[in-house]
């Protein structure tokens, strides 16, 4: 018995009576049996079809390289693309690479798993291509087995400073490949202690083995790198990127690393941030640091993913002018066009840090000649830590759709490489997995893992469809045998979809109001503490007094707003056109400022917090309506989380409302209990 769930790859027996003869023979074109990824695709199909339909398909491999143009001559396939069609009653999967074939295989398995008709699905032929070149996960796993901001157990990559490889490793690769992930960073961006030695003989063999497993599923292994490795493990006294000794050390080191871990895709670097070393120590720019490494790894096909989360975390809270929100842009904008071709700047979605609501980072649209990758967080650090349900895909959809007004491009246009014609671009998520049975602590948090992969692969998918499909795939394994219709499939899927789609707005309601963010217990970032970060060095201030709240980020204030293109600047700086959900991020307003719905800011705070807690309780009731319909384990595990959320949302409600009532003395118009 595995001690972990198969999640959406549950492959339960299907009892519908669809005609499945088309699945008896499946042809792969463009690859032969020497392609490890295609072989894994074939194994996956065999296992899945046997379990679900009791079919043992004949898999016929084609000739490598034959498929550049698909059989109907209409499309040229790129490396990870695939086409599925029906020909003489058999399924043909065409691709240029094993990875394309693998994605095609998972497509077929999903079709069967959700009980869709194969002829309907593939009769006319489909061509599927990923929206983003890189679709990555960042694990913040530490080598001692802890996970920074991990809410679902311990690491399954590391224990006691050793790398762990077991059955779960392969199943993890299968799971994430099935939703189109093609790159994984296994270790925390804060590279310290044993992790600094990842690029030494101590770990090479294991990393090579791990890289090989991943490569078998079209996934490239990446490592987070300690920028000051020359000092920490190299015995030099400097990490100056322009110092010849430093460069020479890296040259030798990288030759060794890529020789010992041949499948390595490259490195992720957090420099000059939150205590991590970087080029600033030597008076150099972020480009100097990134380019030095990129230049060296180029000959091995390596990529340097360089994070833009660079800011001063030792700020004086008394200082009105410094604004943390400005720092990413301040440090990187002027370097546009100065990065090597194999450097990708990894930019968090907002200028602060994964709050429940933030404006989009002005770096998107601020750089026209630099590879960019969007970083989001599915680990719910600030969004309920996988104890509260918070389905983040609707939020990610908004982020991707944001018009940067750089050539009228959306964030999705930029990070897909469509605007600049670059291939080193994409999306990454700070991952939410651990060694818990269900991988993500909260069963419903699995929808964020599944959803991120699906969205990064196809940014045109709707959040609702992603939610529904996840519910359908996951619950079909959670429920067990018998047909979907018989076990109230539609009710289950609709209920879960509704819960998921409501969850982010509900969470936002009882959280910090109107985009101001933070108000969490420092350090752990869980639970309400309105002034927790107010007089701290982290640069995250709401500035509430008895008259007003919010940060003036217009040109009269910190000037952050000027980092946007003119259209967006205008929208944000005008209190009338600033989206209300971000009002306090951009403006300092009196509590009696009247919002578009006629409510004052203070009444809005009271109302949303009462509503949020009520709605959280309703989500639990909706979940309860599934009792007896879904697996008992999933039902009970999740009910426990909902019970906590319902209580904890009241805590949020009461702490926030009481804080503002005490600060302002303004009564709730509805006379509800505030303490
Ligand atoms: C990995 C936030 C988190 C840190 C995290 C950091 C980052 O500050 O609280 O735990 O460090 O972001 O993204 O590097």
PDB file of N, CA, C and O in Angstrom, residues 221-262:
ATOM      1  N   UNK A 221      15.494  19.188 -14.371  1.00  0.00           N
ATOM      2  CA  UNK A 221      15.861  19.463 -12.980  1.00  0.00           C
ATOM      3  C   UNK A 221      16.638  20.775 -12.905  1.00  0.00           C
ATOM      4  O   UNK A 221      17.559  21.003 -13.687  1.00  0.00           O
ATOM      5  N   UNK A 222      16.245  21.634 -11.968  1.00  0.00           N
ATOM      6  CA  UNK A 222      16.982  22.864 -11.681  1.00  0.00           C
ATOM      7  C   UNK A 222      17.354  22.863 -10.201  1.00  0.00           C
ATOM      8  O   UNK A 222      16.672  22.252  -9.378  1.00  0.00           O
ATOM      9  N   UNK A 223      18.401  23.591  -9.871  1.00  0.00           N
ATOM     10  CA  UNK A 223      18.795  23.722  -8.470  1.00  0.00           C
ATOM     11  C   UNK A 223      18.841  25.189  -8.087  1.00  0.00           C
ATOM     12  O   UNK A 223      19.229  26.033  -8.900  1.00  0.00           O
ATOM     13  N   UNK A 224      18.477  25.475  -6.842  1.00  0.00           N
ATOM     14  CA  UNK A 224      18.733  26.818  -6.327  1.00  0.00           C
ATOM     15  C   UNK A 224      20.202  26.874  -5.952  1.00  0.00           C
ATOM     16  O   UNK A 224      20.771  25.907  -5.432  1.00  0.00           O
ATOM     17  N   UNK A 225      20.794  28.025  -6.217  1.00  0.00           N
ATOM     18  CA  UNK A 225      22.240  28.150  -6.072  1.00  0.00           C
ATOM     19  C   UNK A 225      22.591  29.184  -5.015  1.00  0.00           C
ATOM     20  O   UNK A 225      21.953  30.234  -4.941  1.00  0.00           O
ATOM     21  N   UNK A 226      23.601  28.881  -4.244  1.00  0.00           N
ATOM     22  CA  UNK A 226      24.121  29.868  -3.309  1.00  0.00           C
ATOM     23  C   UNK A 226      25.047  30.804  -4.086  1.00  0.00           C
ATOM     24  O   UNK A 226      26.092  30.379  -4.591  1.00  0.00           O
ATOM     25  N   UNK A 227      24.657  32.063  -4.173  1.00  0.00           N
ATOM     26  CA  UNK A 227      25.448  33.006  -4.974  1.00  0.00           C
ATOM     27  C   UNK A 227      26.888  33.105  -4.466  1.00  0.00           C
ATOM     28  O   UNK A 227      27.821  33.303  -5.239  1.00  0.00           O
ATOM     29  N   UNK A 228      27.052  32.944  -3.174  1.00  0.00           N
ATOM     30  CA  UNK A 228      28.400  33.081  -2.604  1.00  0.00           C
ATOM     31  C   UNK A 228      29.094  31.720  -2.443  1.00  0.00           C
ATOM     32  O   UNK A 228      29.886  31.519  -1.525  1.00  0.00           O
ATOM     33  N   UNK A 229      28.833  30.817  -3.338  1.00  0.00           N
ATOM     34  CA  UNK A 229      29.465  29.486  -3.249  1.00  0.00           C
ATOM     35  C   UNK A 229      30.985  29.577  -3.264  1.00  0.00           C
ATOM     36  O   UNK A 229      31.670  28.759  -2.641  1.00  0.00           O
ATOM     37  N   UNK A 230      31.498  30.555  -3.989  1.00  0.00           N
ATOM     38  CA  UNK A 230      32.967  30.702  -4.047  1.00  0.00           C
ATOM     39  C   UNK A 230      33.544  30.845  -2.645  1.00  0.00           C
ATOM     40  O   UNK A 230      34.628  30.344  -2.365  1.00  0.00           O
ATOM     41  N   UNK A 231      32.792  31.522  -1.776  1.00  0.00           N
ATOM     42  CA  UNK A 231      33.261  31.715  -0.405  1.00  0.00           C
ATOM     43  C   UNK A 231      32.873  30.507   0.450  1.00  0.00           C
ATOM     44  O   UNK A 231      33.712  29.913   1.118  1.00  0.00           O
ATOM     45  N   UNK A 232      31.592  30.145   0.355  1.00  0.00           N
ATOM     46  CA  UNK A 232      31.085  29.125   1.293  1.00  0.00           C
ATOM     47  C   UNK A 232      31.643  27.736   1.045  1.00  0.00           C
ATOM     48  O   UNK A 232      31.871  26.986   1.976  1.00  0.00           O
ATOM     49  N   UNK A 233      31.820  27.382  -0.206  1.00  0.00           N
ATOM     50  CA  UNK A 233      32.375  26.033  -0.430  1.00  0.00           C
ATOM     51  C   UNK A 233      33.671  26.062  -1.236  1.00  0.00           C
ATOM     52  O   UNK A 233      34.344  25.046  -1.360  1.00  0.00           O
ATOM     53  N   UNK A 234      33.996  27.243  -1.787  1.00  0.00           N
ATOM     54  CA  UNK A 234      35.153  27.292  -2.685  1.00  0.00           C
ATOM     55  C   UNK A 234      36.436  27.773  -2.039  1.00  0.00           C
ATOM     56  O   UNK A 234      37.497  27.745  -2.668  1.00  0.00           O
ATOM     57  N   UNK A 235      36.335  28.273  -0.810  1.00  0.00           N
ATOM     58  CA  UNK A 235      37.537  28.728  -0.109  1.00  0.00           C
ATOM     59  C   UNK A 235      38.085  30.062  -0.606  1.00  0.00           C
ATOM     60  O   UNK A 235      39.170  30.482  -0.212  1.00  0.00           O
ATOM     61  N   UNK A 236      37.368  30.759  -1.470  1.00  0.00           N
ATOM     62  CA  UNK A 236      37.826  32.088  -1.894  1.00  0.00           C
ATOM     63  C   UNK A 236      37.332  33.135  -0.900  1.00  0.00           C
ATOM     64  O   UNK A 236      36.461  32.858  -0.064  1.00  0.00           O
ATOM     65  N   UNK A 237      37.841  34.341  -1.032  1.00  0.00           N
ATOM     66  CA  UNK A 237      37.381  35.363  -0.089  1.00  0.00           C
ATOM     67  C   UNK A 237      36.423  36.345  -0.747  1.00  0.00           C
ATOM     68  O   UNK A 237      36.104  37.392  -0.202  1.00  0.00           O
ATOM     69  N   UNK A 238      35.966  36.020  -1.951  1.00  0.00           N
ATOM     70  CA  UNK A 238      35.099  36.965  -2.657  1.00  0.00           C
ATOM     71  C   UNK A 238      34.061  36.222  -3.496  1.00  0.00           C
ATOM     72  O   UNK A 238      34.265  35.053  -3.867  1.00  0.00           O
ATOM     73  N   UNK A 239      32.970  36.939  -3.777  1.00  0.00           N
ATOM     74  CA  UNK A 239      31.981  36.429  -4.734  1.00  0.00           C
ATOM     75  C   UNK A 239      31.713  37.529  -5.760  1.00  0.00           C
ATOM     76  O   UNK A 239      30.650  37.588  -6.367  1.00  0.00           O
ATOM     77  N   UNK A 240      32.689  38.408  -5.932  1.00  0.00           N
ATOM     78  CA  UNK A 240      32.556  39.510  -6.883  1.00  0.00           C
ATOM     79  C   UNK A 240      32.444  38.945  -8.301  1.00  0.00           C
ATOM     80  O   UNK A 240      33.363  38.274  -8.779  1.00  0.00           O
ATOM     81  N   UNK A 241      31.349  39.232  -8.985  1.00  0.00           N
ATOM     82  CA  UNK A 241      31.143  38.612 -10.300  1.00  0.00           C
ATOM     83  C   UNK A 241      32.156  39.060 -11.357  1.00  0.00           C
ATOM     84  O   UNK A 241      32.237  38.440 -12.414  1.00  0.00           O
ATOM     85  N   UNK A 242      32.881  40.140 -11.074  1.00  0.00           N
ATOM     86  CA  UNK A 242      33.863  40.589 -12.065  1.00  0.00           C
ATOM     87  C   UNK A 242      35.295  40.181 -11.691  1.00  0.00           C
ATOM     88  O   UNK A 242      36.244  40.512 -12.399  1.00  0.00           O
ATOM     89  N   UNK A 243      35.438  39.478 -10.605  1.00  0.00           N
ATOM     90  CA  UNK A 243      36.757  39.054 -10.154  1.00  0.00           C
ATOM     91  C   UNK A 243      37.177  37.796 -10.928  1.00  0.00           C
ATOM     92  O   UNK A 243      36.451  36.799 -10.955  1.00  0.00           O
ATOM     93  N   UNK A 244      38.344  37.860 -11.548  1.00  0.00           N
ATOM     94  CA  UNK A 244      38.808  36.742 -12.387  1.00  0.00           C
ATOM     95  C   UNK A 244      38.877  35.422 -11.622  1.00  0.00           C
ATOM     96  O   UNK A 244      38.579  34.358 -12.168  1.00  0.00           O
ATOM     97  N   UNK A 245      39.267  35.499 -10.370  1.00  0.00           N
ATOM     98  CA  UNK A 245      39.391  34.263  -9.566  1.00  0.00           C
ATOM     99  C   UNK A 245      38.004  33.623  -9.379  1.00  0.00           C
ATOM    100  O   UNK A 245      37.830  32.425  -9.435  1.00  0.00           O
ATOM    101  N   UNK A 246      37.058  34.500  -9.137  1.00  0.00           N
ATOM    102  CA  UNK A 246      35.681  34.034  -8.935  1.00  0.00           C
ATOM    103  C   UNK A 246      35.163  33.389 -10.227  1.00  0.00           C
ATOM    104  O   UNK A 246      34.596  32.286 -10.220  1.00  0.00           O
ATOM    105  N   UNK A 247      35.388  34.066 -11.323  1.00  0.00           N
ATOM    106  CA  UNK A 247      34.914  33.552 -12.620  1.00  0.00           C
ATOM    107  C   UNK A 247      35.572  32.206 -12.928  1.00  0.00           C
ATOM    108  O   UNK A 247      34.907  31.252 -13.348  1.00  0.00           O
ATOM    109  N   UNK A 248      36.859  32.132 -12.670  1.00  0.00           N
ATOM    110  CA  UNK A 248      37.583  30.879 -12.953  1.00  0.00           C
ATOM    111  C   UNK A 248      37.032  29.739 -12.089  1.00  0.00           C
ATOM    112  O   UNK A 248      36.850  28.608 -12.558  1.00  0.00           O
ATOM    113  N   UNK A 249      36.734  30.055 -10.839  1.00  0.00           N
ATOM    114  CA  UNK A 249      36.197  29.009  -9.948  1.00  0.00           C
ATOM    115  C   UNK A 249      34.866  28.478 -10.488  1.00  0.00           C
ATOM    116  O   UNK A 249      34.653  27.275 -10.574  1.00  0.00           O
ATOM    117  N   UNK A 250      34.025  29.401 -10.896  1.00  0.00           N
ATOM    118  CA  UNK A 250      32.711  28.988 -11.409  1.00  0.00           C
ATOM    119  C   UNK A 250      32.862  28.179 -12.696  1.00  0.00           C
ATOM    120  O   UNK A 250      32.128  27.234 -12.943  1.00  0.00           O
ATOM    121  N   UNK A 251      33.816  28.582 -13.519  1.00  0.00           N
ATOM    122  CA  UNK A 251      34.021  27.853 -14.779  1.00  0.00           C
ATOM    123  C   UNK A 251      34.331  26.384 -14.506  1.00  0.00           C
ATOM    124  O   UNK A 251      33.717  25.481 -15.074  1.00  0.00           O
ATOM    125  N   UNK A 252      35.268  26.171 -13.606  1.00  0.00           N
ATOM    126  CA  UNK A 252      35.646  24.792 -13.278  1.00  0.00           C
ATOM    127  C   UNK A 252      34.459  24.076 -12.631  1.00  0.00           C
ATOM    128  O   UNK A 252      34.155  22.933 -12.939  1.00  0.00           O
ATOM    129  N   UNK A 253      33.803  24.772 -11.732  1.00  0.00           N
ATOM    130  CA  UNK A 253      32.694  24.171 -10.997  1.00  0.00           C
ATOM    131  C   UNK A 253      31.564  23.763 -11.945  1.00  0.00           C
ATOM    132  O   UNK A 253      31.047  22.652 -11.898  1.00  0.00           O
ATOM    133  N   UNK A 254      31.197  24.653 -12.846  1.00  0.00           N
ATOM    134  CA  UNK A 254      30.064  24.358 -13.733  1.00  0.00           C
ATOM    135  C   UNK A 254      30.409  23.226 -14.707  1.00  0.00           C
ATOM    136  O   UNK A 254      29.539  22.419 -15.054  1.00  0.00           O
ATOM    137  N   UNK A 255      31.649  23.161 -15.132  1.00  0.00           N
ATOM    138  CA  UNK A 255      32.056  22.060 -16.020  1.00  0.00           C
ATOM    139  C   UNK A 255      31.819  20.741 -15.287  1.00  0.00           C
ATOM    140  O   UNK A 255      31.265  19.779 -15.834  1.00  0.00           O
ATOM    141  N   UNK A 256      32.197  20.733 -14.019  1.00  0.00           N
ATOM    142  CA  UNK A 256      32.042  19.528 -13.196  1.00  0.00           C
ATOM    143  C   UNK A 256      30.546  19.215 -12.982  1.00  0.00           C
ATOM    144  O   UNK A 256      30.101  18.082 -13.162  1.00  0.00           O
ATOM    145  N   UNK A 257      29.789  20.247 -12.623  1.00  0.00           N
ATOM    146  CA  UNK A 257      28.364  20.049 -12.302  1.00  0.00           C
ATOM    147  C   UNK A 257      27.601  19.482 -13.509  1.00  0.00           C
ATOM    148  O   UNK A 257      26.868  18.498 -13.389  1.00  0.00           O
ATOM    149  N   UNK A 258      27.794  20.087 -14.670  1.00  0.00           N
ATOM    150  CA  UNK A 258      27.044  19.613 -15.844  1.00  0.00           C
ATOM    151  C   UNK A 258      27.557  18.260 -16.343  1.00  0.00           C
ATOM    152  O   UNK A 258      26.824  17.499 -16.973  1.00  0.00           O
ATOM    153  N   UNK A 259      28.817  17.975 -16.037  1.00  0.00           N
ATOM    154  CA  UNK A 259      29.333  16.658 -16.390  1.00  0.00           C
ATOM    155  C   UNK A 259      28.689  15.589 -15.494  1.00  0.00           C
ATOM    156  O   UNK A 259      28.282  14.540 -15.958  1.00  0.00           O
ATOM    157  N   UNK A 260      28.562  15.890 -14.218  1.00  0.00           N
ATOM    158  CA  UNK A 260      28.044  14.900 -13.273  1.00  0.00           C
ATOM    159  C   UNK A 260      26.509  14.822 -13.264  1.00  0.00           C
ATOM    160  O   UNK A 260      25.935  13.821 -12.881  1.00  0.00           O
ATOM    161  N   UNK A 261      25.869  15.939 -13.624  1.00  0.00           N
ATOM    162  CA  UNK A 261      24.383  15.912 -13.682  1.00  0.00           C
ATOM    163  C   UNK A 261      23.985  16.325 -15.101  1.00  0.00           C
ATOM    164  O   UNK A 261      23.544  17.456 -15.345  1.00  0.00           O
ATOM    165  N   UNK A 262      24.098  15.420 -16.021  1.00  0.00           N
ATOM    166  CA  UNK A 262      23.939  15.806 -17.436  1.00  0.00           C
ATOM    167  C   UNK A 262      22.559  16.353 -17.787  1.00  0.00           C
ATOM    168  O   UNK A 262      22.428  17.114 -18.745  1.00  0.00           O
TER     169      UNK A 262
END
